[in-house]
CSV table of C-alpha atoms in Angstrom, one decimal:
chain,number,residue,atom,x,y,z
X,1,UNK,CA,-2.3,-175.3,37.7
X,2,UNK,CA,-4.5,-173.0,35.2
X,3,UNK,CA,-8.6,-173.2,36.5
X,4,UNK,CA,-9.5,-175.5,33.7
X,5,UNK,CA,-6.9,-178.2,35.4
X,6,UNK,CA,-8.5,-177.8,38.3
X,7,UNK,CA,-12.1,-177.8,37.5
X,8,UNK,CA,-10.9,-181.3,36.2
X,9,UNK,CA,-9.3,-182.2,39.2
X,10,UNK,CA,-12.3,-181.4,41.3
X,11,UNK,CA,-14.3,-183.3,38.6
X,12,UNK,CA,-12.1,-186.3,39.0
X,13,UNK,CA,-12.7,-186.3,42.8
X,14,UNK,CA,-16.6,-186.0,42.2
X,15,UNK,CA,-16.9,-188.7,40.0
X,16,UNK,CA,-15.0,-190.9,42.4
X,17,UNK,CA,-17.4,-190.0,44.7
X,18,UNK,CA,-20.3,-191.0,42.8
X,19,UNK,CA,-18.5,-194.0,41.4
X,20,UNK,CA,-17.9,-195.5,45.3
X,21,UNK,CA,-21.7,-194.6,46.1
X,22,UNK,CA,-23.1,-196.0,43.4
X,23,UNK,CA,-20.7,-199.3,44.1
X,24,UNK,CA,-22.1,-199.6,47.7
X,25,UNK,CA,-25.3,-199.3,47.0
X,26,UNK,CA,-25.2,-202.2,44.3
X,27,UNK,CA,-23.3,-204.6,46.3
X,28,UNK,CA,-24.4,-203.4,49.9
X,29,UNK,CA,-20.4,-202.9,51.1
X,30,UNK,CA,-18.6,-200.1,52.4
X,31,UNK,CA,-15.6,-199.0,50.9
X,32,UNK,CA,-13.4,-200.0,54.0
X,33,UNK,CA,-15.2,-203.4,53.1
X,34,UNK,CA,-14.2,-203.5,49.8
X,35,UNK,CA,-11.1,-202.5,50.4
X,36,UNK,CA,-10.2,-205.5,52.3
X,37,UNK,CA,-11.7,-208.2,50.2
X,38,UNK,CA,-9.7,-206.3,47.1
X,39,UNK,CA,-6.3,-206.5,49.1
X,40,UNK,CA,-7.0,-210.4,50.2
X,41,UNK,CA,-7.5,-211.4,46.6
X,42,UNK,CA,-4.0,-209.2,45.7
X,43,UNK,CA,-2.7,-210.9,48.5
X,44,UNK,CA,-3.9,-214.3,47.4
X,45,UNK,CA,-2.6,-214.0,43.7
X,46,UNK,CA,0.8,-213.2,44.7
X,47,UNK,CA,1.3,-216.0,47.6
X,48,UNK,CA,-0.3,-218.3,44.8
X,49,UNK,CA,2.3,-216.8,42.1
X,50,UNK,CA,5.3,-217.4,44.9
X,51,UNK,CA,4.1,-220.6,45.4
X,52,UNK,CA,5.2,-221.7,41.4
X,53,UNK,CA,8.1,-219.3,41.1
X,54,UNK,CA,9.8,-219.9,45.0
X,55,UNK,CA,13.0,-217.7,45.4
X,56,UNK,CA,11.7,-215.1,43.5
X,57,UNK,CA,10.8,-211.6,43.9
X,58,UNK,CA,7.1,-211.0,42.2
X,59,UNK,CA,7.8,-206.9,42.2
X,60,UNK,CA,10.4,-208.6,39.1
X,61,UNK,CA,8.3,-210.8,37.7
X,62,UNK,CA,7.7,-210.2,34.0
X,63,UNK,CA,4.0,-211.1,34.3
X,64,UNK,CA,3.0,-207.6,34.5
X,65,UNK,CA,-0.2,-208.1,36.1
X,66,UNK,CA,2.0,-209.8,39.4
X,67,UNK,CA,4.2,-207.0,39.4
X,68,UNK,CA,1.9,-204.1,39.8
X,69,UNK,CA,0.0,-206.4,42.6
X,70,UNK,CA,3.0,-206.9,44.3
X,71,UNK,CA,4.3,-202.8,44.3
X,72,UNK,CA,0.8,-202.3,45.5
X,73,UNK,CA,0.9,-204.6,48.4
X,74,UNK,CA,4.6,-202.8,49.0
X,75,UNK,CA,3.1,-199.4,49.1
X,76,UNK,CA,0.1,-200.5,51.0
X,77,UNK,CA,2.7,-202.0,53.5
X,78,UNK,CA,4.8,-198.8,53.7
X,79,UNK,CA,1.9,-196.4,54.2
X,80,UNK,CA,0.9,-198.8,57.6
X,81,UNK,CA,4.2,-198.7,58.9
X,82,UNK,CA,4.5,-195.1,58.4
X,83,UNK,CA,1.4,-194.5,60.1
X,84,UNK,CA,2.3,-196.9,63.1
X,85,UNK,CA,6.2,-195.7,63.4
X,86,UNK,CA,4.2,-191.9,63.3
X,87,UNK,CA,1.2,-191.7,64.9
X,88,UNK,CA,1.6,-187.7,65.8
X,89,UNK,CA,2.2,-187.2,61.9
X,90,UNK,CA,-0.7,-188.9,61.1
X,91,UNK,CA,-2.8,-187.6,63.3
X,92,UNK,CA,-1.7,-184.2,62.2
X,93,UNK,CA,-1.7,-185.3,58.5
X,94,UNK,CA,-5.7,-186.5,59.1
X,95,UNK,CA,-6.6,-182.8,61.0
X,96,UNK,CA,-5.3,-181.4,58.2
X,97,UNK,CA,-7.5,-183.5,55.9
X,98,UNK,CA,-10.6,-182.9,57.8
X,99,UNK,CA,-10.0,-178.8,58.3
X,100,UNK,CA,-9.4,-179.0,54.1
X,101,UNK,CA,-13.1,-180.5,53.8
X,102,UNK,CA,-14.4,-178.1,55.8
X,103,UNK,CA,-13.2,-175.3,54.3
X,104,UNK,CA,-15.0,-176.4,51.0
X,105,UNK,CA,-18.2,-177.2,52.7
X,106,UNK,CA,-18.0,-173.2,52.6
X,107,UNK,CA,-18.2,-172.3,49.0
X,108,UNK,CA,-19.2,-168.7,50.0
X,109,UNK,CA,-15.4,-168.6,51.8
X,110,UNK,CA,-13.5,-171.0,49.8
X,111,UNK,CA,-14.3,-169.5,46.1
X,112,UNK,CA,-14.4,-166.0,47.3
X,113,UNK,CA,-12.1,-163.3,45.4
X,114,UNK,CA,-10.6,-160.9,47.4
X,115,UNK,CA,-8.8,-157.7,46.4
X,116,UNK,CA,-5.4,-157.8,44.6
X,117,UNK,CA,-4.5,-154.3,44.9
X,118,UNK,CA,-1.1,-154.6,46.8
X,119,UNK,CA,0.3,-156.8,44.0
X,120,UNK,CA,3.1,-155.3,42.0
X,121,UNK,CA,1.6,-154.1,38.2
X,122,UNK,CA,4.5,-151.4,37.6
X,123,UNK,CA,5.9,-151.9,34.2
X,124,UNK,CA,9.6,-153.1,34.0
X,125,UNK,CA,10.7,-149.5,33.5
X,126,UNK,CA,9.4,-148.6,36.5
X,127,UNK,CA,10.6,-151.4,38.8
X,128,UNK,CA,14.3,-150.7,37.2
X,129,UNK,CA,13.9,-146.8,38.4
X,130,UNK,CA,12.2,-147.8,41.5
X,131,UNK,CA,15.3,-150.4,42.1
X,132,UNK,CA,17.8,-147.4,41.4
X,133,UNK,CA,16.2,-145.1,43.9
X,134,UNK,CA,16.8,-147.7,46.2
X,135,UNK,CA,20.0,-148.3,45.6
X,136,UNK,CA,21.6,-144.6,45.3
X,137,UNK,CA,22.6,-145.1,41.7
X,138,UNK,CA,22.7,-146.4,38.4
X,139,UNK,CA,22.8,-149.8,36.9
X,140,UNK,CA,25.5,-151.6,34.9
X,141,UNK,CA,24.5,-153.7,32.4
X,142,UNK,CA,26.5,-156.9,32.1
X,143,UNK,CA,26.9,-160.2,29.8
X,144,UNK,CA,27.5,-163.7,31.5
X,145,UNK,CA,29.6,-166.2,30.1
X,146,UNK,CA,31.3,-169.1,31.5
X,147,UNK,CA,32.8,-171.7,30.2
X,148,UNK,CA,32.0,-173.7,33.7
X,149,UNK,CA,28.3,-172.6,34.0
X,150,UNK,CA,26.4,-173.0,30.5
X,151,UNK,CA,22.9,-174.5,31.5
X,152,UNK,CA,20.8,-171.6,32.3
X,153,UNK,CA,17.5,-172.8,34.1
X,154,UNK,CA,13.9,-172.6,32.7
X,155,UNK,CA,11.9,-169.3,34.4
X,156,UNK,CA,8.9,-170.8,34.8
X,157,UNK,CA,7.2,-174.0,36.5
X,158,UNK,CA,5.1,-176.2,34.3
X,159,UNK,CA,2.7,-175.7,36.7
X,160,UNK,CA,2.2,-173.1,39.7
X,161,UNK,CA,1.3,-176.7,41.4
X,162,UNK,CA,4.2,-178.8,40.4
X,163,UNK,CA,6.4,-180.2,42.7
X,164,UNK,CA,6.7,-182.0,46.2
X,165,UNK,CA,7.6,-180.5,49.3
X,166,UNK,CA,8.9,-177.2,50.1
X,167,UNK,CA,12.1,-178.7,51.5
X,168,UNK,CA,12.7,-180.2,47.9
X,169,UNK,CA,12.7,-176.6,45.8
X,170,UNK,CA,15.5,-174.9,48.8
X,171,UNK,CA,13.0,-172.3,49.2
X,172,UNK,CA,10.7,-170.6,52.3
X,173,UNK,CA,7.7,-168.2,51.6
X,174,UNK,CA,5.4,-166.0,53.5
X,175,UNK,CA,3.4,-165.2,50.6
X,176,UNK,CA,4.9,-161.8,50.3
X,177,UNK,CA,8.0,-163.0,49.5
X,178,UNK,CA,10.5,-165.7,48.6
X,179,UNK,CA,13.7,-166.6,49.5
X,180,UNK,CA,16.4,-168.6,48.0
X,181,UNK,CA,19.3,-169.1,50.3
X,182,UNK,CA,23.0,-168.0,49.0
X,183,UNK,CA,25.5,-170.9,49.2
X,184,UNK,CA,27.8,-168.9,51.5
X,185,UNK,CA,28.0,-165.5,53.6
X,186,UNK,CA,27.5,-164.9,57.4
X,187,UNK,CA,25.9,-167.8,58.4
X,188,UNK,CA,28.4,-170.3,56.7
X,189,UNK,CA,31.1,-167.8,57.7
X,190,UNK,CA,30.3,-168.6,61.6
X,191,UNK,CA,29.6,-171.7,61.1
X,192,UNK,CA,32.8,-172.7,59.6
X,193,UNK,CA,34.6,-169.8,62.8
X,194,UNK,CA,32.9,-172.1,65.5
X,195,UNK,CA,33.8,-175.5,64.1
X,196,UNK,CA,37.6,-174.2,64.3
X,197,UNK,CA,37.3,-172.8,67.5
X,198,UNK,CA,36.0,-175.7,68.9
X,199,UNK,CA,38.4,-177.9,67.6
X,200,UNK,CA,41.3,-175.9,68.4
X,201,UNK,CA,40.2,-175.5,71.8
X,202,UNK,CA,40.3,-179.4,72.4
X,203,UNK,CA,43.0,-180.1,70.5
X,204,UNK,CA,45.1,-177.8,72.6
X,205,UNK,CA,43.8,-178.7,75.3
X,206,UNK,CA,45.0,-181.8,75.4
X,207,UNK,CA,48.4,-181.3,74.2
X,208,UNK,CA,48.5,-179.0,76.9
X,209,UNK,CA,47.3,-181.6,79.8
X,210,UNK,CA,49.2,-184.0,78.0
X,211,UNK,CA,52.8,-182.6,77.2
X,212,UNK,CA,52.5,-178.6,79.4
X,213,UNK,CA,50.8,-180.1,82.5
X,214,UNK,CA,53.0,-181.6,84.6
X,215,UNK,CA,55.7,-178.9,84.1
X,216,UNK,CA,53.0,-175.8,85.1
X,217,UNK,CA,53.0,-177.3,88.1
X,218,UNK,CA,50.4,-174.8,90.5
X,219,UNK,CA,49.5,-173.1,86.9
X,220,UNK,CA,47.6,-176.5,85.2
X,221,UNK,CA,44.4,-174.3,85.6
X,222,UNK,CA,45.5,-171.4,82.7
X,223,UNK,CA,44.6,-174.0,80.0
X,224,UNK,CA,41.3,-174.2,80.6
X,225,UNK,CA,41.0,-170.4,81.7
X,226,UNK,CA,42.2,-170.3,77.5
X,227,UNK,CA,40.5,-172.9,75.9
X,228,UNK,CA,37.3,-173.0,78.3
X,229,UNK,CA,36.1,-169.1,76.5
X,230,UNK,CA,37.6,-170.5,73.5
X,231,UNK,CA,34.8,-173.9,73.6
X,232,UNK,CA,32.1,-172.0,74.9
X,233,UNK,CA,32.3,-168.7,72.5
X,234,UNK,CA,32.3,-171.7,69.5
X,235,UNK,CA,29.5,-173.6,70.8
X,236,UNK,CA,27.2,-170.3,71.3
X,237,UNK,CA,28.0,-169.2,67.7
X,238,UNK,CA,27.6,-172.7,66.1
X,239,UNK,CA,23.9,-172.8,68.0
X,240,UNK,CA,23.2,-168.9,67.3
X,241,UNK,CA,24.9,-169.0,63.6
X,242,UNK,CA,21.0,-168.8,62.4
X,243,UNK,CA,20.6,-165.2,63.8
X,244,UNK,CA,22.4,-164.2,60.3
X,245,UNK,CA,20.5,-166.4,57.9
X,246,UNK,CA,18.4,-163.7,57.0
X,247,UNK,CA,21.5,-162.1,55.1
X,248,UNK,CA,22.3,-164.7,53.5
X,249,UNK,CA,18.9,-165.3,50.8
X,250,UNK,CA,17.7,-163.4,48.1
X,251,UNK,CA,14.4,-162.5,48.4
X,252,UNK,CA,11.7,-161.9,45.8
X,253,UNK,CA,8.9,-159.9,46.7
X,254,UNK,CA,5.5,-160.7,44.8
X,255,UNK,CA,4.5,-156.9,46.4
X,256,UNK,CA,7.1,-154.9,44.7
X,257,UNK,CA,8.5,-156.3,41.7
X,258,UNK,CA,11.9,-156.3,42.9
X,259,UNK,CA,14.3,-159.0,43.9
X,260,UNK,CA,16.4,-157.7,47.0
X,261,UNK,CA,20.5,-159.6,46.6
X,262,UNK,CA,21.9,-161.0,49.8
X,263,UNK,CA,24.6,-159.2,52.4
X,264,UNK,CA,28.4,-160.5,50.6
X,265,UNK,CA,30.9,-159.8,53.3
X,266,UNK,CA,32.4,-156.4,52.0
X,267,UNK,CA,29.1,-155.3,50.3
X,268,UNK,CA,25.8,-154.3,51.7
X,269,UNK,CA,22.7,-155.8,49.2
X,270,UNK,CA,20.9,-153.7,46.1
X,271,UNK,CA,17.7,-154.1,44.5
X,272,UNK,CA,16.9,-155.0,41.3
X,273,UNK,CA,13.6,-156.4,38.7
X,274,UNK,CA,13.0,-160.0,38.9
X,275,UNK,CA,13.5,-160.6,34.8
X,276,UNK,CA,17.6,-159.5,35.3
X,277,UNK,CA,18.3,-162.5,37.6
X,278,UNK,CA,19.1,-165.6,36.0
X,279,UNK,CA,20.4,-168.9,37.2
X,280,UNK,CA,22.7,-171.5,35.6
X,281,UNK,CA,23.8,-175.0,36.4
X,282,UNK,CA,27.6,-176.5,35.3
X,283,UNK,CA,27.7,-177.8,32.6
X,284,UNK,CA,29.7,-181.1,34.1
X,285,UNK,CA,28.0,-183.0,36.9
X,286,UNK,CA,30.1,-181.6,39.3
X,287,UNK,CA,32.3,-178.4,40.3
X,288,UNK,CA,35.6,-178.9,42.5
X,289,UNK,CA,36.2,-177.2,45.2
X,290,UNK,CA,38.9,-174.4,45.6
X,291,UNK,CA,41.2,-177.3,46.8
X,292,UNK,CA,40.3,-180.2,44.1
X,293,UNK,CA,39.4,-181.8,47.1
X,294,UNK,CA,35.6,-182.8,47.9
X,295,UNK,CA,33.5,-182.2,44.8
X,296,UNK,CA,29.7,-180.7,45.1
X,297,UNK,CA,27.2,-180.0,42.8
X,298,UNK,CA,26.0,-176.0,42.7
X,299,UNK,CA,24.5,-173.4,40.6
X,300,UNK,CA,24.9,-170.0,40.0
X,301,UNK,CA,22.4,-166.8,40.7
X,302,UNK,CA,23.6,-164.3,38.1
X,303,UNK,CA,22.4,-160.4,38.1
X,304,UNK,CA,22.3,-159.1,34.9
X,305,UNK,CA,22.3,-155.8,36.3
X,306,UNK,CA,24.3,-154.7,39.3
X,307,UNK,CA,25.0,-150.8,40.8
X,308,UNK,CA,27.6,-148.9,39.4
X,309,UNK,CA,29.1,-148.6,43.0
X,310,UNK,CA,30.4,-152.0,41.9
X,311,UNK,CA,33.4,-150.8,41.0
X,312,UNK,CA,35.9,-154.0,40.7
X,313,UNK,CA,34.1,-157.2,40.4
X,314,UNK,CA,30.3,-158.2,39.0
X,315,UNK,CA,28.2,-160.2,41.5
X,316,UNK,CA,27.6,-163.7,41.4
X,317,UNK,CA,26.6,-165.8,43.9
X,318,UNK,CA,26.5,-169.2,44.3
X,319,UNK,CA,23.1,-171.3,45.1
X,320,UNK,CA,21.9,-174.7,45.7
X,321,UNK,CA,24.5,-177.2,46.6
X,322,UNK,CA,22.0,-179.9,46.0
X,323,UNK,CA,21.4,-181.6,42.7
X,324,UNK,CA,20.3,-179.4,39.4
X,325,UNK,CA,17.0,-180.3,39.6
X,326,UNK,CA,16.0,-179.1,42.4
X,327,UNK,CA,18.2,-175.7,41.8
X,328,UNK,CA,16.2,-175.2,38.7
X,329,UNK,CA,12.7,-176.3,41.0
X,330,UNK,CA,13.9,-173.4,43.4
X,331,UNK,CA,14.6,-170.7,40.5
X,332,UNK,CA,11.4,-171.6,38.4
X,333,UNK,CA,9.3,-171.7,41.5
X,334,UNK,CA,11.0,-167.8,42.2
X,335,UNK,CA,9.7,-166.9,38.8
X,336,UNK,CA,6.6,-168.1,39.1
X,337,UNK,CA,5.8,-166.7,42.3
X,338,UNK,CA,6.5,-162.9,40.8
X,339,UNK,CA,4.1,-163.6,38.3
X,340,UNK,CA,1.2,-162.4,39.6
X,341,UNK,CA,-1.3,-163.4,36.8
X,342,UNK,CA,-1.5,-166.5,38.4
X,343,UNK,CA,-2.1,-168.0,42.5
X,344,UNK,CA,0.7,-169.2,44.6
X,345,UNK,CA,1.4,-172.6,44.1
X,346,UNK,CA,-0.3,-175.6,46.7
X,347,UNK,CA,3.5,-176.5,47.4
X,348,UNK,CA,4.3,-173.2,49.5
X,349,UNK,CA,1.3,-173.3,51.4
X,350,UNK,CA,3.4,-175.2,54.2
X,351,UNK,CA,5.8,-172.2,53.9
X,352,UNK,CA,2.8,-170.0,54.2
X,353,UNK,CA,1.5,-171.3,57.4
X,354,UNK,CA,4.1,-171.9,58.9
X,355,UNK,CA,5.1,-167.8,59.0
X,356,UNK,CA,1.3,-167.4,59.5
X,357,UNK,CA,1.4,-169.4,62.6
X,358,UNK,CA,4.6,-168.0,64.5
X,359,UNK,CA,3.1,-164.6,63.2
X,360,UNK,CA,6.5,-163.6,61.3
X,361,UNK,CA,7.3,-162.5,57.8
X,362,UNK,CA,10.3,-164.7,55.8
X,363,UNK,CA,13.2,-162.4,57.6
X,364,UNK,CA,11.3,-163.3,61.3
X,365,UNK,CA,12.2,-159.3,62.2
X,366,UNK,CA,8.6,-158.1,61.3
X,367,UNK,CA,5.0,-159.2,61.5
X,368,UNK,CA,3.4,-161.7,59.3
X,369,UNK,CA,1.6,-159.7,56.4
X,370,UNK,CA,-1.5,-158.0,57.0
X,371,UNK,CA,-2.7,-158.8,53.1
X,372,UNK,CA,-2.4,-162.6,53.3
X,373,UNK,CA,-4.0,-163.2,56.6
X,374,UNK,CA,-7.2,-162.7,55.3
X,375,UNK,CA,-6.2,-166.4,53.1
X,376,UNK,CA,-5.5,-168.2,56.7
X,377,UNK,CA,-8.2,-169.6,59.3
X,378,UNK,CA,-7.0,-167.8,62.4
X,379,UNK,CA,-7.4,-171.1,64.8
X,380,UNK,CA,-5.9,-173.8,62.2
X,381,UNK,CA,-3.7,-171.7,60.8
X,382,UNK,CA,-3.9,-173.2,57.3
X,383,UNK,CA,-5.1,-172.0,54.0
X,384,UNK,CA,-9.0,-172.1,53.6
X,385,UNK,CA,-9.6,-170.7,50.5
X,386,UNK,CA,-9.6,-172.1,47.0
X,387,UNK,CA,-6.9,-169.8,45.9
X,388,UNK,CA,-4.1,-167.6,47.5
X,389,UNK,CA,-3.3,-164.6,45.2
């Protein structure tokens, strides 16, 4: 969202404002007041409109007048049960509210600019020898093309504002930088080695009580001295599998320039500029799996450039595992975020916070940054100022 989009959003919310004083001071009621009396008339006209149609559903009515009343009424109902089936998230939801009107009561605060300085601003050139350095070599320069994979994602958001939740873009932010998790590596590697152990160990288990037991005789107890370690050593990894997520994402730093690649099993990550990574989508609705078995929907993270180290095979890596949109939310929003020209979107502010608060950066091995603290109210822990840069 450029600043002339929202200067008219904050327009917008003034002449509401004005609008609802100017209403109560004509007609003497609050807006709770009128509130009520609007959603007994809705209420009226669509008992009245059941009343001549019975049996039928006024959200399908063709009278289009009935139908908006009636999705009204529906949202209205859904918001009240939400807010009576979650009274902790509403309460946090309405703290969250008030601490945002406070922080604009400050202008001097909320509007203030602070220093961009540890921003990246290298050219490209730069970045790529920067990225070599790190790396201990070269680049290769490669070209992608699949007959599979032929929808290559936009690079940029409509809007630095656009979309919902940070759960819906597959992303996590502290600000400094992004991640986008790889669809494999460590963690899925333990994941899938504790599932087997654990089923292994109680599948042998019982054939062993079952069909072993009653010939061991005095030696029933060296099944469980087996499968016993073999349950418990599953179980830990299965609950600890997280320890190694922090492999497993690509993570674009807004500081730097540089987008680091995850950990692959037999090769440790390199660095490289955010423009060579592009992302594609398949160009059917689906991709099988190695089996033909269960089908699943992914994308693919490509480096145009990779380290001449890479001596047998280019990099690819697969992402998502979702639906394409919201792939191509969590690639655009990647792209956005290393363009510094522009703030951080509202949408990663959650993300934001949420690092701010358990005082970690996006890895959780170091702590938060020192340059984006200066953006977060020390006892609420969320964003007070107008933009976060």
């Amino acid at each position: 969202m450029n600043i002339d989009d929202k200067n008219a959003e904050e327009e917008r919310i003034f002449n509401e404002l004005a609008d609802r004083l100017i209403a109560e001071e004509e007609d003497g009621l609050t807006h709770e007041e009128r509130k009520k009396i609007k959603r007994e008339n809705r209420i009226n006209a669509i008992k009245q409109w059941c009343a001549e149609n019975p049996n039928r559903d006024p959200a399908r009515a063709k009278d289009k007048t009935i139908k908006q009343l009636a999705l009204d009424e529906k949202a209205v109902v859904r918001r009240e049960e939400f807010r009576k089936n979650n009274p902790e998230k509403v309460a946090e939801i309405r703290k969250r509210t008030r601490n945002e009107r406070r922080y604009r009561d400050n202008r001097a605060t909320y509007k203030e600019r602070l220093p961009r300085d540890y921003l990246h601003k290298d050219s490209y050139e730069t970045r790529l020898k920067k990225a070599e350095a790190l790396n201990g070599c070269r680049f290769k320069t490669r070209t992608f093309k699949s007959k599979r994979f032929t929808d290559e994602y936009a690079a940029e958001l409509k809007s630095p504002n656009r979309g919902s939740t940070l759960e819906g873009h597959w992303v996590e932010s502290d600000g400094k930088q992004l991640a986008i998790s790889w669809f494999g590596g460590w963690s899925n590697l333990f994941t899938a080695l504790s599932f087997l152990l654990m089923v292994a160990a109680v599948m042998f288990f019982f054939v062993d009580l079952v069909v072993i037991g009653f010939v061991w005789g005095d030696y029933r107890w060296v099944p469980f001295a087996i499968y016993a370690p073999m349950f418990i050593v599953g179980f830990y990894m299965l609950k600890h599998r997280a320890i190694l997520a922090h492999r497993d994402n690509f993570y674009f730093n807004r500081h730097t320039g540089l987008v680091k690649t995850p950990h692959t099993l037999f090769r440790k990550p390199f660095y490289l500029p955010y423009e060579d990574i592009v992302c594609y989508g398949a160009n059917e609705r689906n991709v099988g799996s190695a089996r033909g078995g269960s089908r699943v929907f992914v994308s693919l993270m490509v480096p145009l450039k990779y380290p001449k180290h890479y001596r047998f095979t280019k990099p690819t890596f697969y992402v998502g595992g979702s639906n394409r949109q919201w792939d191509s939310l969590a690639y655009a929003t990647a792209m956005t975020f290393m363009d510094t020209s522009i703030p951080l979107g509202t949408h990663l502010y959650q993300s934001i916070e949420h690092y701010f608060k358990i005082d970690k950066d996006i890895t959780e091995k170091h702590a938060f940054p020192e340059e984006l603290k200066p953006y977060l109210d020390p006892d609420d822990c969320q964003v007070n100022r107008h933009e976060v840069w």
